[in-house]
GROMACS .gro file of C-alpha atoms in nm:
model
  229
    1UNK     CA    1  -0.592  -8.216   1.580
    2UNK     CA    2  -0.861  -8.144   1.802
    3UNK     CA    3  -1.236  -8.268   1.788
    4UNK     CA    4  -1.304  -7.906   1.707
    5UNK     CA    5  -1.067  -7.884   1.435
    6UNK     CA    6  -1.179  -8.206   1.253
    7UNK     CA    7  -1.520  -8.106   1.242
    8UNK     CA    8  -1.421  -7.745   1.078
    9UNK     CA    9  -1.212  -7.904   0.799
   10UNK     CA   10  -1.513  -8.174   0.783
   11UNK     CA   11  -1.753  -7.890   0.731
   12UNK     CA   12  -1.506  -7.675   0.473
   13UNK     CA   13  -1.471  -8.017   0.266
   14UNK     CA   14  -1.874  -8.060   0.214
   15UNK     CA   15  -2.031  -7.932  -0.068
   16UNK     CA   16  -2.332  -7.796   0.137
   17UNK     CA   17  -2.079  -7.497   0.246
   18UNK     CA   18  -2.275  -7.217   0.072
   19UNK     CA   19  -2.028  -7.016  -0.108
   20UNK     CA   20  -2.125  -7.069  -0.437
   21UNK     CA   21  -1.845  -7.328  -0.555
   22UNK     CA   22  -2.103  -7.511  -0.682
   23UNK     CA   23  -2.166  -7.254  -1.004
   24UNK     CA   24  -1.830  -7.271  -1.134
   25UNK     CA   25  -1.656  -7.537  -1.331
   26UNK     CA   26  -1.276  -7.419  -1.401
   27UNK     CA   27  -1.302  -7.451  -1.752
   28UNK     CA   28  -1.471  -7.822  -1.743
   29UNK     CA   29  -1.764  -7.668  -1.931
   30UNK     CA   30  -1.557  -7.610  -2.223
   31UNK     CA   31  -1.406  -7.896  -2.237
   32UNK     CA   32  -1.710  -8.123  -2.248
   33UNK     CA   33  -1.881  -7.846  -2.504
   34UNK     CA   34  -1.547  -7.944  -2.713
   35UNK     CA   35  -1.546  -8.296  -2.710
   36UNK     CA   36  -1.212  -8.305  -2.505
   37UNK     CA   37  -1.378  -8.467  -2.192
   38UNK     CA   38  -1.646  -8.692  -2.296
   39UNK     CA   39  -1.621  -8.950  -1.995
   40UNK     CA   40  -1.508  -9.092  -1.665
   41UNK     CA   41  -1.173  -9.151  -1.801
   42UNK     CA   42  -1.125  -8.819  -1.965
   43UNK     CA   43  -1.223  -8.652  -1.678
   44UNK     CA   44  -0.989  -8.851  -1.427
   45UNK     CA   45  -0.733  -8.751  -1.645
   46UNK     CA   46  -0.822  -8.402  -1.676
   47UNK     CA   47  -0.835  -8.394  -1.315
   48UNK     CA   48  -0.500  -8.505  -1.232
   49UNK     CA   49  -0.339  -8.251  -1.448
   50UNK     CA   50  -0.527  -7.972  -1.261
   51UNK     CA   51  -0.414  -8.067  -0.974
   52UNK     CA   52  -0.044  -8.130  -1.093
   53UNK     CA   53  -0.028  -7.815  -1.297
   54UNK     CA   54  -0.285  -7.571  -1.154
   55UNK     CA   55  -0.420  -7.637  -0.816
   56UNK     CA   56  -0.081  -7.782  -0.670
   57UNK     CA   57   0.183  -7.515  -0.773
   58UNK     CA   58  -0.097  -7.213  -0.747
   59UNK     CA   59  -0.383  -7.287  -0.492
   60UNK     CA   60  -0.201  -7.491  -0.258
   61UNK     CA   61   0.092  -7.268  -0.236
   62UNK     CA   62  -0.103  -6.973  -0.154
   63UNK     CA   63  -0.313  -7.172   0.090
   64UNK     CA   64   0.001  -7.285   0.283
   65UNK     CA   65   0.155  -6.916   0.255
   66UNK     CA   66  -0.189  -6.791   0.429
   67UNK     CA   67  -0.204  -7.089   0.683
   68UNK     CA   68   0.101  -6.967   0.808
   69UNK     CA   69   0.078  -6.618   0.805
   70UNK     CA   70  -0.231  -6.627   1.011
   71UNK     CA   71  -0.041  -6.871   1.272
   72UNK     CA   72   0.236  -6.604   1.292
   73UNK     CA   73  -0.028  -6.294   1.329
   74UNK     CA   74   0.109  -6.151   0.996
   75UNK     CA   75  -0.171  -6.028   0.813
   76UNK     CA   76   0.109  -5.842   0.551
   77UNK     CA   77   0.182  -6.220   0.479
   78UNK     CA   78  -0.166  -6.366   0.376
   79UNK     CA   79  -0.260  -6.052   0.215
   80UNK     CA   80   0.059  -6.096  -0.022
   81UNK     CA   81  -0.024  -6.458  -0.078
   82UNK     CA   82  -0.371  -6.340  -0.201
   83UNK     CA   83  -0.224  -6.067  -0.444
   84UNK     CA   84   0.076  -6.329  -0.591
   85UNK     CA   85  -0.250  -6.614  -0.627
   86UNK     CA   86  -0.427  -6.315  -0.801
   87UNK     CA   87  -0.079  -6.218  -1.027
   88UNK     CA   88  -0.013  -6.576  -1.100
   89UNK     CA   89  -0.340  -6.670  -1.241
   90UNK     CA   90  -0.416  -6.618  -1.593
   91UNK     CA   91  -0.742  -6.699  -1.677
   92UNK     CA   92  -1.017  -6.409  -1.566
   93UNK     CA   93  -1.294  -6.646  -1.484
   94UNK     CA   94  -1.107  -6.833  -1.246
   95UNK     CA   95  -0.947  -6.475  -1.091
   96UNK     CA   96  -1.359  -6.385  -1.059
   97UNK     CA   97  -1.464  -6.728  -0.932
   98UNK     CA   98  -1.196  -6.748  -0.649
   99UNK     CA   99  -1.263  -6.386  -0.529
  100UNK     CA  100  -1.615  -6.450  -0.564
  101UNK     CA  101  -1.623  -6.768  -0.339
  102UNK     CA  102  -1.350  -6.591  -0.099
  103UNK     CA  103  -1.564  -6.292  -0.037
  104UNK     CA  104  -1.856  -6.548   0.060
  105UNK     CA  105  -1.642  -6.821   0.303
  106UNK     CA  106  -1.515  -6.470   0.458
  107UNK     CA  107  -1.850  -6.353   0.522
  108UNK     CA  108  -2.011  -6.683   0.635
  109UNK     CA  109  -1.692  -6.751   0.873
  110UNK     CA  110  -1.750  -6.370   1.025
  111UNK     CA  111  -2.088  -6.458   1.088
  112UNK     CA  112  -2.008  -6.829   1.218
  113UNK     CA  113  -1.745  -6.658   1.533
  114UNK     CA  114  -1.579  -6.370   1.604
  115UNK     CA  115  -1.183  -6.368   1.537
  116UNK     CA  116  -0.985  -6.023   1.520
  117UNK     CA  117  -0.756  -6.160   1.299
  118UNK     CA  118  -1.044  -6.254   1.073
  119UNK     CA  119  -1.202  -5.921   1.075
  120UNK     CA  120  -0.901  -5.718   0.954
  121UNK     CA  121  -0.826  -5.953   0.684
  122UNK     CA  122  -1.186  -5.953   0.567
  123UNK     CA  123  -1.201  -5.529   0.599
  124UNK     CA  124  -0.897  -5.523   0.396
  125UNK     CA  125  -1.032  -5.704   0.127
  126UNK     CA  126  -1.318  -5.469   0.167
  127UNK     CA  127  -1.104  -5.193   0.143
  128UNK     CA  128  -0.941  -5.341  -0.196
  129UNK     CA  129  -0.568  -5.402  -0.010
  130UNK     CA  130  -0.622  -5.759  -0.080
  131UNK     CA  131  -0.834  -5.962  -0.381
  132UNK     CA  132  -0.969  -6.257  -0.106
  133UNK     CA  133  -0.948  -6.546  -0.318
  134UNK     CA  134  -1.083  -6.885  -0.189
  135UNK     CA  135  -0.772  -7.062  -0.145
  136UNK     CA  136  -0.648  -6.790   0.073
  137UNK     CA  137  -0.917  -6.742   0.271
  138UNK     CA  138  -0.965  -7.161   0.330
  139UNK     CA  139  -0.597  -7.080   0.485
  140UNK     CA  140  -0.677  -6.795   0.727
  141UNK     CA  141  -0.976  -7.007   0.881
  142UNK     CA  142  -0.836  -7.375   0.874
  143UNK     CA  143  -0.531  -7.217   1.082
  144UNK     CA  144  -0.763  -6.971   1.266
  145UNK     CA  145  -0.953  -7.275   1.314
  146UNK     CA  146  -0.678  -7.511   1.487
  147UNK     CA  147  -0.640  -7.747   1.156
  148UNK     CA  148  -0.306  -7.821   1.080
  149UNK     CA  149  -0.149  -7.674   0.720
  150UNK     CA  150  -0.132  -8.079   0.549
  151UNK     CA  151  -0.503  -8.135   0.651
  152UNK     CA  152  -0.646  -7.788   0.500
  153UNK     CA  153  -0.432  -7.875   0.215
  154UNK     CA  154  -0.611  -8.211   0.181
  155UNK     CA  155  -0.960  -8.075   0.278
  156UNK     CA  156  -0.847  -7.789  -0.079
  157UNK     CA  157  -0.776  -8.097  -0.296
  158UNK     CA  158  -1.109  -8.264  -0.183
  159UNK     CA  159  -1.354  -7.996  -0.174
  160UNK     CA  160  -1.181  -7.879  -0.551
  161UNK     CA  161  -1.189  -8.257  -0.638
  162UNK     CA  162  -1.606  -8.301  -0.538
  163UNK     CA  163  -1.695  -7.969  -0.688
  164UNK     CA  164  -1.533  -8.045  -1.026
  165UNK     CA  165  -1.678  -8.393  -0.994
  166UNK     CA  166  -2.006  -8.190  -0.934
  167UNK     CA  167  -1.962  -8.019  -1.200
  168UNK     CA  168  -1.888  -8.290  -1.436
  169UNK     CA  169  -2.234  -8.530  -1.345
  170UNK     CA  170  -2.436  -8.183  -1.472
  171UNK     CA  171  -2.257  -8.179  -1.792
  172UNK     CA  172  -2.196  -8.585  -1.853
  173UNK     CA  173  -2.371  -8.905  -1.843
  174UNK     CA  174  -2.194  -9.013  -1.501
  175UNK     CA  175  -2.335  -9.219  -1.233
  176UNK     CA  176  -2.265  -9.177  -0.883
  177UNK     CA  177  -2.031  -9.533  -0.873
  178UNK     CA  178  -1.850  -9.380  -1.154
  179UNK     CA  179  -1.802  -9.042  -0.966
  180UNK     CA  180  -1.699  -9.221  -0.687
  181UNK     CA  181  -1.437  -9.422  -0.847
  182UNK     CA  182  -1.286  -9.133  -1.028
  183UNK     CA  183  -1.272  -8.964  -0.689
  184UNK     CA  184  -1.094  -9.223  -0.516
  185UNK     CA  185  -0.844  -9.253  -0.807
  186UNK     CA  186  -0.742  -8.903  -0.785
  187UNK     CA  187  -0.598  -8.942  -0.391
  188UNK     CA  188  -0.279  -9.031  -0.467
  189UNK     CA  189  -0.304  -8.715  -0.730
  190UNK     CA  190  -0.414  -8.482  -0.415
  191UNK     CA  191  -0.131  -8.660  -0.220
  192UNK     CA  192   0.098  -8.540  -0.505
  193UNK     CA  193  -0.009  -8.199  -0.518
  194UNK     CA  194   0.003  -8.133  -0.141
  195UNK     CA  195   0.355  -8.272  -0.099
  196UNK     CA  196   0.501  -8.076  -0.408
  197UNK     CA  197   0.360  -7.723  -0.297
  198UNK     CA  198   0.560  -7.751   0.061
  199UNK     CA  199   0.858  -7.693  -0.153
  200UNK     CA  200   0.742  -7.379  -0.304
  201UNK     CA  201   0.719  -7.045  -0.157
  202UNK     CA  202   0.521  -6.776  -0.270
  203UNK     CA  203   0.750  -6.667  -0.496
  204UNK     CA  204   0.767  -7.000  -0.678
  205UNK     CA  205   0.412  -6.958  -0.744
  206UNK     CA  206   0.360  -7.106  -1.126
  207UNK     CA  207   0.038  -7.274  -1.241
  208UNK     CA  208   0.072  -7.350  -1.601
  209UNK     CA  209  -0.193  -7.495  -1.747
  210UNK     CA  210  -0.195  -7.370  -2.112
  211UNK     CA  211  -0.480  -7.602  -2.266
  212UNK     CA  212  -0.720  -7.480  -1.932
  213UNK     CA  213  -0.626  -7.121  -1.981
  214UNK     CA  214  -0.724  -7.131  -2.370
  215UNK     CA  215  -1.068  -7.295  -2.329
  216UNK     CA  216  -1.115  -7.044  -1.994
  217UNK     CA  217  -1.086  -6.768  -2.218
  218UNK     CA  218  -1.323  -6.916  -2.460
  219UNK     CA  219  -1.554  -7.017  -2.239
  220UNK     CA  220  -1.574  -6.669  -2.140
  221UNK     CA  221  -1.729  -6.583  -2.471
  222UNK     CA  222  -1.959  -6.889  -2.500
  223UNK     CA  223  -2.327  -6.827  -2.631
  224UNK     CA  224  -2.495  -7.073  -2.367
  225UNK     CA  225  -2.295  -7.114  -1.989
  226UNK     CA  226  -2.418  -7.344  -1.751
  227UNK     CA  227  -2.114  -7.252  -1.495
  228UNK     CA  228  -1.967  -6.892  -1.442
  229UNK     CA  229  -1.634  -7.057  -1.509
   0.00000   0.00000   0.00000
């Protein structure tokens, strides 16, 4: 991977890239209001099964299905990865969050460099051929951007991983060393999740997350919201 390349993913992973990940909690939010996440090891344990259950088999797959499309100039291909990512995702917060942060990454790469590729995927989400979720957009630019499929996947897992974590010290009593350590358990989780979505195609696209989706959909209707999600 190239100098140029490390520094993109490095810059995709950090939680200073303003597109507005930082207002949404995937359900997290509901389960702290419920008493089903209440500390570090709660949330470690939460985490893990997002990213067996949700991110891995959903976010990932689509990712990897839009890294590759891009590489081969097939813009048919990442715009069908959105749609499936879109199709396969049950809870309406999190189909509103990912479009949400997909339209911004879309418009902050545009304005970043100019890439034809790029452009037509971004005018047909404009055009409403495509929904632009997040995880398909991180795909277009990581392989627009030279970074090889495994490392965007990583850079996903991480940047998902540090939001959520994010997330979780504005809702709990969690010190940095305990965010930290909670972080550096989950690797061989993101490890997991990487390696079982390059056996999946985008037909074989199947988050299942039941518990998540249930206290998504509550969440929607929650008096107070500190997160959109």
């Amino acid at each position: 991977m190239t100098d140029a390349a490390t520094l993109t993913s490095l810059r995709l992973g950090d939680s200073f890239l303003p597109v507005g990940t930082d207002s949404v909690s995937y359900g997290l939010e509901q389960f702290v209001a419920t008493d089903r996440v209440a500390d570090a090891e709660d949330l470690a344990a939460l985490l893990e099964t997002y990213f067996q259950r949700q991110h891995g088999p959903g976010d990932l797959v689509a990712l990897r299905a839009a890294h590759a499309a891009t590489r081969e100039g097939d813009l048919d291909g990442v715009l069908a990865a959105d749609r499936r990512l879109t199709a396969a995702t049950l809870s309406a917060e999190f189909r509103e969050s990912a479009q949400r942060t997909g339209e911004r990454l879309l418009r902050l790469q545009r304005d970043l460099r100019e890439d034809d590729f790029l452009d037509r995927y971004a005018e047909a989400v404009d055009v409403g051929d495509a929904p632009g979720t997040y995880p398909v957009a991180m795909g277009v630019v990581t392989a627009l951007a030279g970074v090889p499929v495994r490392e965007a996947c990583l850079v996903a897992c991480h940047e998902f991983a540090t939001g959520m974590l994010g997330a979780a010290q504005r809702l709990l009593r969690l010190g940095h060393t305990d965010v930290q350590r909670v972080l550096d358990g989950l690797q061989g989780a993101m490890v997991a999740a990487v390696e079982d979505s390059a056996d999946r195609s985008v037909d074989e696209m199947a988050p299942f997350a039941p518990m998540v989706d249930v206290l998504s959909a509550d969440h929607e209707r929650a008096d107070r919201r500190l997160f959109v999600s």
